[in-house]
Amino acid sequence: MAPSSVKPDLEIDFDRPGPDYHRKAVKGRRELLARAVGAQQGARKILDLSAGLAQDAVFLCQMGFTVTAVERHPVIAGLLTSALQRTRRPELRERLTIREGDARDVLREPDCARDFDAAYFDPMYPLKKKSALPRKEMLLFRELVGDDADAAEVVRLALRLGPPRLAVKRPLKAPPLLEGVKHSFEGTTVRYDIYVRS
């Protein structure tokens, strides 16, 4: 699908009311996502390797983390950048950075491992009936972006070159993307597999 036909139908708005970008962090840094990226070990600067619609990146910023979110599809990256420029939320303007590019290229940068405390990776997996966006918008997003066929490669590269901790989001019953999981945090529908770079 050409970007010109997708862009008018798919909108990203960080200020839109509802659960998309306004989750309640009732447990603060004891939230499952916060624990997965290493909040209890002092992690503060997070590299999001697959921004997508940036819902998790926004939630991390809301909990006080500083996040650099990488999105390789230029249309989605442009929509995210526009949403960040428009937002009135100070925690996003201060703590969120959007980078257009391939996560593998970012991981190969000389200072990547030093610049971030942890990496977070949420590869595309099969669509559930209940999704964070209306089904039409999510289908447009998936049609535009496609599946992350290189997900295992990204994990391998992150463990070789990236920050010391990697959290990979998976469906609860799905197998790990790669062997070597040190620990997992399980929710009701998703699981965060934790890898530690040696």
Coordinates of C-alpha atoms in Angstrom, one line a residue:
M1 CA 0.0 0.0 0.0
A2 CA 1.4 3.4 -0.9
P3 CA 2.1 5.8 1.9
S4 CA -0.2 8.4 0.4
S5 CA -3.2 6.1 0.7
V6 CA -2.4 5.1 4.3
K7 CA -1.3 8.3 5.9
P8 CA -4.7 10.1 6.0
D9 CA -6.4 7.0 7.5
L10 CA -3.9 6.2 10.2
E11 CA -3.5 8.9 12.9
I12 CA -1.2 8.8 15.9
D13 CA -2.3 11.3 18.7
F14 CA -0.5 11.0 22.0
D15 CA -3.1 13.3 23.6
R16 CA -6.1 11.3 22.5
P17 CA -8.2 10.2 25.5
G18 CA -8.5 6.5 26.3
P19 CA -6.2 3.6 26.9
D20 CA -4.0 3.9 23.8
Y21 CA -1.6 6.4 25.4
H22 CA -3.0 7.1 28.8
R23 CA -2.5 3.9 30.9
K24 CA -2.5 4.2 34.7
A25 CA 0.8 3.2 36.2
V26 CA -0.8 2.3 39.4
K27 CA 2.3 0.3 40.6
G28 CA 4.8 2.9 39.4
R29 CA 8.2 1.2 38.8
R30 CA 6.8 -2.1 40.0
E31 CA 4.6 -2.2 36.9
L32 CA 5.4 -5.3 34.8
L33 CA 6.9 -3.4 31.9
A34 CA 9.0 -1.3 34.3
R35 CA 10.3 -4.4 36.0
A36 CA 11.0 -6.0 32.6
V37 CA 13.3 -3.1 31.5
G38 CA 15.1 -3.2 34.8
A39 CA 13.6 -0.4 36.9
Q40 CA 14.5 -2.2 40.2
Q41 CA 18.1 -2.5 39.0
G42 CA 18.3 1.3 38.3
A43 CA 17.6 1.4 34.6
R44 CA 16.5 4.8 33.4
K45 CA 17.5 5.2 29.7
I46 CA 15.7 2.7 27.4
L47 CA 16.3 1.9 23.7
D48 CA 13.0 0.8 22.1
L49 CA 14.0 -1.3 19.1
S50 CA 10.5 -1.4 17.5
A51 CA 8.5 1.7 18.2
G52 CA 5.4 0.8 16.2
L53 CA 2.7 3.0 17.5
A54 CA 4.8 3.9 20.5
Q55 CA 2.3 2.9 23.2
D56 CA 4.9 1.1 25.3
A57 CA 7.4 3.9 24.8
V58 CA 4.8 6.5 26.0
F59 CA 4.0 4.3 29.0
L60 CA 7.7 4.1 29.9
C61 CA 8.0 7.9 29.6
Q62 CA 4.9 8.2 31.8
M63 CA 6.7 6.1 34.5
G64 CA 9.8 8.4 34.3
F65 CA 12.1 6.6 31.9
T66 CA 13.9 8.4 29.1
V67 CA 13.1 6.5 25.8
T68 CA 14.7 6.5 22.3
A69 CA 12.2 4.7 20.1
V70 CA 13.4 3.4 16.7
E71 CA 10.9 3.0 13.8
R72 CA 12.2 1.8 10.4
H73 CA 9.0 2.5 8.4
P74 CA 9.3 6.1 7.2
V75 CA 5.5 6.7 7.2
I76 CA 5.1 5.5 10.8
A77 CA 8.2 7.3 11.9
G78 CA 6.8 10.5 10.4
L79 CA 3.5 10.1 12.1
L80 CA 5.2 9.5 15.4
T81 CA 7.4 12.6 15.0
S82 CA 4.4 14.7 14.1
A83 CA 2.5 13.4 17.2
L84 CA 5.5 14.2 19.4
Q85 CA 5.7 17.7 18.0
R86 CA 1.9 18.3 18.6
T87 CA 1.7 16.7 22.1
R88 CA 1.0 18.9 25.1
R89 CA 2.3 16.3 27.5
P90 CA 5.6 17.5 29.1
E91 CA 6.8 14.0 30.0
L92 CA 6.8 13.1 26.4
R93 CA 8.4 16.3 25.1
E94 CA 11.1 15.9 27.7
R95 CA 11.7 12.1 27.7
L96 CA 10.8 10.7 24.3
T97 CA 13.0 10.7 21.1
I98 CA 11.8 9.2 17.8
R99 CA 14.4 7.9 15.5
E100 CA 13.7 6.8 11.9
G101 CA 15.9 3.9 11.0
D102 CA 16.7 0.2 11.3
A103 CA 17.2 -1.1 14.9
R104 CA 20.1 -3.2 13.6
D105 CA 21.9 -0.1 12.4
V106 CA 21.3 1.6 15.8
L107 CA 22.7 -1.4 17.6
R108 CA 25.9 -1.3 15.5
E109 CA 26.6 2.3 16.6
P110 CA 29.8 2.4 18.7
D111 CA 28.2 4.0 21.8
C112 CA 24.9 2.1 21.8
A113 CA 25.8 -0.3 24.7
R114 CA 27.0 2.7 26.8
D115 CA 24.2 5.1 26.0
F116 CA 21.3 3.0 27.3
D117 CA 20.6 0.9 30.4
A118 CA 18.3 -1.5 28.6
A119 CA 16.8 -2.4 25.3
Y120 CA 13.1 -3.2 24.7
F121 CA 11.8 -5.2 21.7
D122 CA 8.2 -5.8 20.8
P123 CA 8.1 -7.6 17.4
M124 CA 4.9 -7.9 15.5
Y125 CA 2.9 -11.0 16.4
P126 CA -0.6 -12.2 15.4
L127 CA -3.4 -9.7 16.0
K128 CA -5.8 -10.3 18.9
K129 CA -9.5 -9.4 18.8
K130 CA -8.8 -6.8 21.5
S131 CA -6.1 -4.4 20.4
A132 CA -5.0 -1.0 21.6
L133 CA -6.4 0.8 18.6
P134 CA -9.6 0.4 16.7
R135 CA -9.4 -2.7 14.5
K136 CA -9.4 -0.8 11.2
E137 CA -6.5 1.3 12.3
M138 CA -4.5 -1.7 13.5
L139 CA -5.1 -3.5 10.3
L140 CA -3.9 -0.5 8.3
F141 CA -0.8 -0.4 10.5
R142 CA -0.1 -4.1 10.0
E143 CA -0.7 -3.9 6.2
L144 CA 1.7 -1.1 6.0
V145 CA 4.5 -2.4 8.2
G146 CA 4.1 -6.2 7.8
D147 CA 5.6 -8.9 10.1
D148 CA 9.0 -8.7 11.8
A149 CA 10.7 -11.6 9.9
D150 CA 14.1 -10.5 11.2
A151 CA 13.1 -10.5 14.9
A152 CA 15.5 -13.3 15.9
E153 CA 18.3 -11.5 14.1
V154 CA 17.6 -8.3 16.0
V155 CA 17.7 -10.2 19.3
R156 CA 21.0 -11.8 18.4
L157 CA 22.5 -8.5 17.5
A158 CA 21.2 -6.8 20.6
L159 CA 22.8 -9.5 22.8
R160 CA 26.1 -9.0 21.0
L161 CA 26.3 -5.2 20.7
G162 CA 23.4 -3.6 22.6
P163 CA 22.8 -2.5 26.2
P164 CA 23.4 -5.0 29.0
R165 CA 19.7 -5.9 29.4
L166 CA 17.1 -6.8 26.8
A167 CA 13.4 -7.3 27.4
V168 CA 11.4 -9.0 24.6
K169 CA 7.6 -8.9 24.6
R170 CA 5.9 -12.1 23.6
P171 CA 2.4 -13.6 23.6
L172 CA 2.0 -15.5 26.9
K173 CA 2.1 -19.0 25.4
A174 CA 4.5 -18.3 22.5
P175 CA 8.0 -19.8 22.5
P176 CA 11.0 -17.5 23.2
L177 CA 12.4 -15.8 20.1
L178 CA 15.9 -17.1 21.1
E179 CA 17.4 -19.4 23.7
G180 CA 19.1 -18.0 26.7
V181 CA 16.2 -16.3 28.6
K182 CA 17.4 -15.5 32.1
H183 CA 14.0 -14.7 33.5
S184 CA 10.4 -13.9 32.4
F185 CA 7.7 -11.6 33.8
E186 CA 4.3 -13.0 33.0
G187 CA 1.1 -11.0 32.7
T188 CA -2.4 -12.2 31.7
T189 CA -1.8 -12.1 28.0
V190 CA 1.8 -11.2 27.4
R191 CA 5.2 -12.2 28.7
Y192 CA 8.5 -10.3 28.9
D193 CA 11.6 -12.5 28.3
I194 CA 14.7 -11.1 29.9
Y195 CA 18.2 -11.6 28.3
V196 CA 21.4 -10.3 29.9
R197 CA 24.3 -9.6 27.6
S198 CA 27.5 -11.3 28.7

